Amino acid sequence: MFEPVIAPSGTLLGLLQRGRGDGTLHALTAPRAEALAALNHCVLRDPRHDWQVENRSLYYARLYLDLSGELDEIEAHLFDVEDHLDDEESRTGLSLAVLGHLASYGRRDALELLRRYAASGSNWAWALDELALRDDDAGLRALAVPVLARFATDAEGEAELAATVRDAFEPRPWRLWAEDPRESIAARVRAAHEAGCFDRWQRQMRPTGPRPGWSVRAVFEWAEQGVERGAALHVPAARCLMAVAGPEDRPEIVAAAQDGTEGARCTALRYLADAHDPDALDLIEAAVVTGSAPVVEAAVDAFERMRSVAAVDRARGWAHRPDPLGAAAGRMLACRGGTQDRDLVLAALREAVRGEGPDAPTLWTLVDGTGRLGIACAAPVLRHIYRETASSHLRGRAARALAATDPSFATGFAVECLWDCEETTREIAARHAETADARVVEQLRRLAADPAEEAEVQTAVRSRIGPSDTTAM
């Protein structure tokens, strides 16, 4: 999947790509054709940087409902010839998820599109999962023949079918088909299910990795084998050391942390940090200066896991460093520092935005820490992050921090957050948005009555409005 191109935050397209509540509010006042064009652009060209984590489908589905949007462009996208050339889930996943929500809202055209795509599309398994949650038994039974026809009846095809049944995210269709009155279908699905269960049992009986009785050296060698295969194993290897290492092994582990091979050094640093070894901080500092990039990353990660007073004190001294350890020190103070560390955390926040922009991964922790420490003078930076970040998760964290630091949040960003794509952000808004705004009351009522809304959001809504308010719609 190509990296999405995000439009400026002041445009309708940019707002919708980010999943901001203002995107919905602006779309509802824009010319309908313009709003639908921007909406279709988002749904057909997934704008999320991490499509497996960030939410957009319910947000876009609700806007299709509000705009009475047609599904012609989604249909053309799903059944385009490219569907047979590019079978990556990311190409069609968002479109299918939007159709799933629309089907749950009663859009028959969305349900029919899902059925057609499940029968003939390359990302059929996703469509089937959507239907498993929304379609009736008859609709799912009708898909048994076209879905099973995807798998050859030879040994290789049956093995592929067994793996698909075993790993199915939503098992309902397969359970229905296992009880299908057509014996040819039921027998094949039951056999696939039994083969999948047997395969899972066999894999459990053939575990790989460390065994009881391993030595420290064996654990280091296993970690190094992972490096050679391109797999980072130092985290599980460090856990193994916890089980096999004794006091007499400390000199060997410290030596590995100082100048061992890459796998051994990463493993030793992680182990010593988790064990609160008195030399761990000095070894981490040395690793950041002399180690390879994977060693530096492992050292920084090990440091950020530490919970000791000594680690926090060292972070105060490292916070000004212009390297990964300095950035990690700022994050540690954001998580575990006290009120005396506000200036250091604020400086780290500003430097991250200035140097890496509003989507820097380090901002997640720094934004949380800014809210935790109640750094009121950070509100302008938080508002900038809220507006500009393309990550809906980071925007939600910024909203939570603003709720703790910005007195204008309740009458400002909290209002638009009621329409945000992330349920956690809508929950924050439901708890803080000023109800003197008529739009707030109306949206709270809508969220309370919407069966697709998350329970946490509806709980927050009910804390603001009474039963009579929710039934007055």
PDB file of N, CA, C and O in Angstrom, residues 401-435:
ATOM      1  N   ALA A 401      -5.612  15.527  26.413  1.00  0.00           N
ATOM      2  CA  ALA A 401      -4.692  16.451  27.079  1.00  0.00           C
ATOM      3  C   ALA A 401      -5.271  17.859  27.134  1.00  0.00           C
ATOM      4  O   ALA A 401      -5.112  18.571  28.135  1.00  0.00           O
ATOM      5  N   LEU A 402      -5.949  18.281  26.072  1.00  0.00           N
ATOM      6  CA  LEU A 402      -6.574  19.604  26.069  1.00  0.00           C
ATOM      7  C   LEU A 402      -7.685  19.692  27.112  1.00  0.00           C
ATOM      8  O   LEU A 402      -7.878  20.744  27.738  1.00  0.00           O
ATOM      9  N   ALA A 403      -8.398  18.613  27.304  1.00  0.00           N
ATOM     10  CA  ALA A 403      -9.445  18.610  28.321  1.00  0.00           C
ATOM     11  C   ALA A 403      -8.869  18.883  29.707  1.00  0.00           C
ATOM     12  O   ALA A 403      -9.550  19.433  30.578  1.00  0.00           O
ATOM     13  N   ALA A 404      -7.587  18.509  29.904  1.00  0.00           N
ATOM     14  CA  ALA A 404      -6.946  18.699  31.209  1.00  0.00           C
ATOM     15  C   ALA A 404      -6.175  20.012  31.304  1.00  0.00           C
ATOM     16  O   ALA A 404      -5.807  20.421  32.408  1.00  0.00           O
ATOM     17  N   THR A 405      -5.952  20.675  30.162  1.00  0.00           N
ATOM     18  CA  THR A 405      -5.079  21.855  30.198  1.00  0.00           C
ATOM     19  C   THR A 405      -5.706  23.118  29.627  1.00  0.00           C
ATOM     20  O   THR A 405      -5.232  24.220  29.916  1.00  0.00           O
ATOM     21  N   ASP A 406      -6.742  22.987  28.804  1.00  0.00           N
ATOM     22  CA  ASP A 406      -7.276  24.132  28.063  1.00  0.00           C
ATOM     23  C   ASP A 406      -8.692  24.461  28.538  1.00  0.00           C
ATOM     24  O   ASP A 406      -9.626  23.699  28.278  1.00  0.00           O
ATOM     25  N   PRO A 407      -8.892  25.588  29.199  1.00  0.00           N
ATOM     26  CA  PRO A 407     -10.238  25.944  29.679  1.00  0.00           C
ATOM     27  C   PRO A 407     -11.258  26.123  28.558  1.00  0.00           C
ATOM     28  O   PRO A 407     -12.464  26.008  28.804  1.00  0.00           O
ATOM     29  N   SER A 408     -10.799  26.387  27.329  1.00  0.00           N
ATOM     30  CA  SER A 408     -11.727  26.596  26.221  1.00  0.00           C
ATOM     31  C   SER A 408     -12.124  25.304  25.520  1.00  0.00           C
ATOM     32  O   SER A 408     -12.900  25.327  24.564  1.00  0.00           O
ATOM     33  N   PHE A 409     -11.610  24.170  25.996  1.00  0.00           N
ATOM     34  CA  PHE A 409     -11.872  22.909  25.304  1.00  0.00           C
ATOM     35  C   PHE A 409     -13.360  22.595  25.236  1.00  0.00           C
ATOM     36  O   PHE A 409     -13.867  22.158  24.199  1.00  0.00           O
ATOM     37  N   ALA A 410     -14.087  22.812  26.319  1.00  0.00           N
ATOM     38  CA  ALA A 410     -15.495  22.413  26.373  1.00  0.00           C
ATOM     39  C   ALA A 410     -16.343  23.121  25.333  1.00  0.00           C
ATOM     40  O   ALA A 410     -17.320  22.557  24.813  1.00  0.00           O
ATOM     41  N   THR A 411     -16.000  24.351  25.023  1.00  0.00           N
ATOM     42  CA  THR A 411     -16.777  25.103  24.042  1.00  0.00           C
ATOM     43  C   THR A 411     -16.099  25.135  22.674  1.00  0.00           C
ATOM     44  O   THR A 411     -16.653  25.707  21.726  1.00  0.00           O
ATOM     45  N   GLY A 412     -14.924  24.528  22.565  1.00  0.00           N
ATOM     46  CA  GLY A 412     -14.183  24.541  21.313  1.00  0.00           C
ATOM     47  C   GLY A 412     -14.106  23.167  20.689  1.00  0.00           C
ATOM     48  O   GLY A 412     -15.087  22.647  20.159  1.00  0.00           O
ATOM     49  N   PHE A 413     -12.924  22.549  20.780  1.00  0.00           N
ATOM     50  CA  PHE A 413     -12.708  21.275  20.112  1.00  0.00           C
ATOM     51  C   PHE A 413     -13.632  20.168  20.621  1.00  0.00           C
ATOM     52  O   PHE A 413     -13.946  19.236  19.879  1.00  0.00           O
ATOM     53  N   ALA A 414     -14.071  20.244  21.866  1.00  0.00           N
ATOM     54  CA  ALA A 414     -14.930  19.185  22.390  1.00  0.00           C
ATOM     55  C   ALA A 414     -16.220  19.055  21.592  1.00  0.00           C
ATOM     56  O   ALA A 414     -16.779  17.966  21.465  1.00  0.00           O
ATOM     57  N   VAL A 415     -16.692  20.161  21.058  1.00  0.00           N
ATOM     58  CA  VAL A 415     -17.941  20.126  20.283  1.00  0.00           C
ATOM     59  C   VAL A 415     -17.752  19.293  19.026  1.00  0.00           C
ATOM     60  O   VAL A 415     -18.512  18.363  18.742  1.00  0.00           O
ATOM     61  N   GLU A 416     -16.712  19.592  18.246  1.00  0.00           N
ATOM     62  CA  GLU A 416     -16.511  18.826  17.017  1.00  0.00           C
ATOM     63  C   GLU A 416     -16.119  17.382  17.305  1.00  0.00           C
ATOM     64  O   GLU A 416     -16.382  16.485  16.499  1.00  0.00           O
ATOM     65  N   CYS A 417     -15.513  17.134  18.476  1.00  0.00           N
ATOM     66  CA  CYS A 417     -15.106  15.771  18.805  1.00  0.00           C
ATOM     67  C   CYS A 417     -16.297  14.814  18.918  1.00  0.00           C
ATOM     68  O   CYS A 417     -16.120  13.597  18.843  1.00  0.00           O
ATOM     69  N   LEU A 418     -17.488  15.347  19.107  1.00  0.00           N
ATOM     70  CA  LEU A 418     -18.671  14.485  19.154  1.00  0.00           C
ATOM     71  C   LEU A 418     -18.902  13.771  17.833  1.00  0.00           C
ATOM     72  O   LEU A 418     -19.597  12.755  17.782  1.00  0.00           O
ATOM     73  N   TRP A 419     -18.346  14.296  16.747  1.00  0.00           N
ATOM     74  CA  TRP A 419     -18.481  13.676  15.427  1.00  0.00           C
ATOM     75  C   TRP A 419     -17.186  12.983  15.002  1.00  0.00           C
ATOM     76  O   TRP A 419     -17.078  12.566  13.854  1.00  0.00           O
ATOM     77  N   ASP A 420     -16.203  12.851  15.887  1.00  0.00           N
ATOM     78  CA  ASP A 420     -14.903  12.311  15.519  1.00  0.00           C
ATOM     79  C   ASP A 420     -15.007  10.839  15.125  1.00  0.00           C
ATOM     80  O   ASP A 420     -15.952  10.126  15.509  1.00  0.00           O
ATOM     81  N   CYS A 421     -14.011  10.368  14.373  1.00  0.00           N
ATOM     82  CA  CYS A 421     -14.032   8.980  13.907  1.00  0.00           C
ATOM     83  C   CYS A 421     -13.655   7.978  14.998  1.00  0.00           C
ATOM     84  O   CYS A 421     -14.004   6.800  14.901  1.00  0.00           O
ATOM     85  N   GLU A 422     -12.954   8.417  16.041  1.00  0.00           N
ATOM     86  CA  GLU A 422     -12.512   7.514  17.104  1.00  0.00           C
ATOM     87  C   GLU A 422     -13.497   7.539  18.274  1.00  0.00           C
ATOM     88  O   GLU A 422     -13.827   8.602  18.791  1.00  0.00           O
ATOM     89  N   GLU A 423     -13.926   6.345  18.697  1.00  0.00           N
ATOM     90  CA  GLU A 423     -14.907   6.300  19.782  1.00  0.00           C
ATOM     91  C   GLU A 423     -14.355   6.858  21.086  1.00  0.00           C
ATOM     92  O   GLU A 423     -15.094   7.463  21.870  1.00  0.00           O
ATOM     93  N   THR A 424     -13.047   6.688  21.343  1.00  0.00           N
ATOM     94  CA  THR A 424     -12.480   7.232  22.575  1.00  0.00           C
ATOM     95  C   THR A 424     -12.527   8.759  22.571  1.00  0.00           C
ATOM     96  O   THR A 424     -12.708   9.382  23.616  1.00  0.00           O
ATOM     97  N   THR A 425     -12.366   9.351  21.397  1.00  0.00           N
ATOM     98  CA  THR A 425     -12.452  10.807  21.293  1.00  0.00           C
ATOM     99  C   THR A 425     -13.887  11.272  21.471  1.00  0.00           C
ATOM    100  O   THR A 425     -14.145  12.296  22.124  1.00  0.00           O
ATOM    101  N   ARG A 426     -14.828  10.529  20.904  1.00  0.00           N
ATOM    102  CA  ARG A 426     -16.248  10.879  21.113  1.00  0.00           C
ATOM    103  C   ARG A 426     -16.620  10.752  22.588  1.00  0.00           C
ATOM    104  O   ARG A 426     -17.429  11.539  23.107  1.00  0.00           O
ATOM    105  N   GLU A 427     -16.027   9.780  23.268  1.00  0.00           N
ATOM    106  CA  GLU A 427     -16.308   9.624  24.701  1.00  0.00           C
ATOM    107  C   GLU A 427     -15.805  10.828  25.491  1.00  0.00           C
ATOM    108  O   GLU A 427     -16.500  11.340  26.383  1.00  0.00           O
ATOM    109  N   ILE A 428     -14.594  11.294  25.178  1.00  0.00           N
ATOM    110  CA  ILE A 428     -14.069  12.497  25.840  1.00  0.00           C
ATOM    111  C   ILE A 428     -15.007  13.671  25.606  1.00  0.00           C
ATOM    112  O   ILE A 428     -15.341  14.433  26.525  1.00  0.00           O
ATOM    113  N   ALA A 429     -15.445  13.828  24.359  1.00  0.00           N
ATOM    114  CA  ALA A 429     -16.338  14.941  24.022  1.00  0.00           C
ATOM    115  C   ALA A 429     -17.658  14.825  24.766  1.00  0.00           C
ATOM    116  O   ALA A 429     -18.199  15.830  25.252  1.00  0.00           O
ATOM    117  N   ALA A 430     -18.186  13.620  24.863  1.00  0.00           N
ATOM    118  CA  ALA A 430     -19.472  13.440  25.545  1.00  0.00           C
ATOM    119  C   ALA A 430     -19.383  13.837  27.016  1.00  0.00           C
ATOM    120  O   ALA A 430     -20.380  14.258  27.610  1.00  0.00           O
ATOM    121  N   ARG A 431     -18.197  13.731  27.578  1.00  0.00           N
ATOM    122  CA  ARG A 431     -18.036  14.091  28.993  1.00  0.00           C
ATOM    123  C   ARG A 431     -17.751  15.574  29.198  1.00  0.00           C
ATOM    124  O   ARG A 431     -17.943  16.092  30.295  1.00  0.00           O
ATOM    125  N   HIS A 432     -17.290  16.271  28.161  1.00  0.00           N
ATOM    126  CA  HIS A 432     -16.837  17.648  28.360  1.00  0.00           C
ATOM    127  C   HIS A 432     -17.566  18.697  27.537  1.00  0.00           C
ATOM    128  O   HIS A 432     -17.566  19.872  27.920  1.00  0.00           O
ATOM    129  N   ALA A 433     -18.163  18.339  26.409  1.00  0.00           N
ATOM    130  CA  ALA A 433     -18.734  19.345  25.513  1.00  0.00           C
ATOM    131  C   ALA A 433     -19.824  20.155  26.210  1.00  0.00           C
ATOM    132  O   ALA A 433     -20.683  19.595  26.913  1.00  0.00           O
ATOM    133  N   GLU A 434     -19.799  21.459  26.004  1.00  0.00           N
ATOM    134  CA  GLU A 434     -20.743  22.373  26.643  1.00  0.00           C
ATOM    135  C   GLU A 434     -22.132  22.194  26.026  1.00  0.00           C
ATOM    136  O   GLU A 434     -22.334  22.388  24.827  1.00  0.00           O
ATOM    137  N   THR A 435     -23.105  21.836  26.860  1.00  0.00           N
ATOM    138  CA  THR A 435     -24.446  21.536  26.350  1.00  0.00           C
ATOM    139  C   THR A 435     -25.275  22.779  26.070  1.00  0.00           C
ATOM    140  O   THR A 435     -26.422  22.671  25.629  1.00  0.00           O
TER     141      THR A 435
END
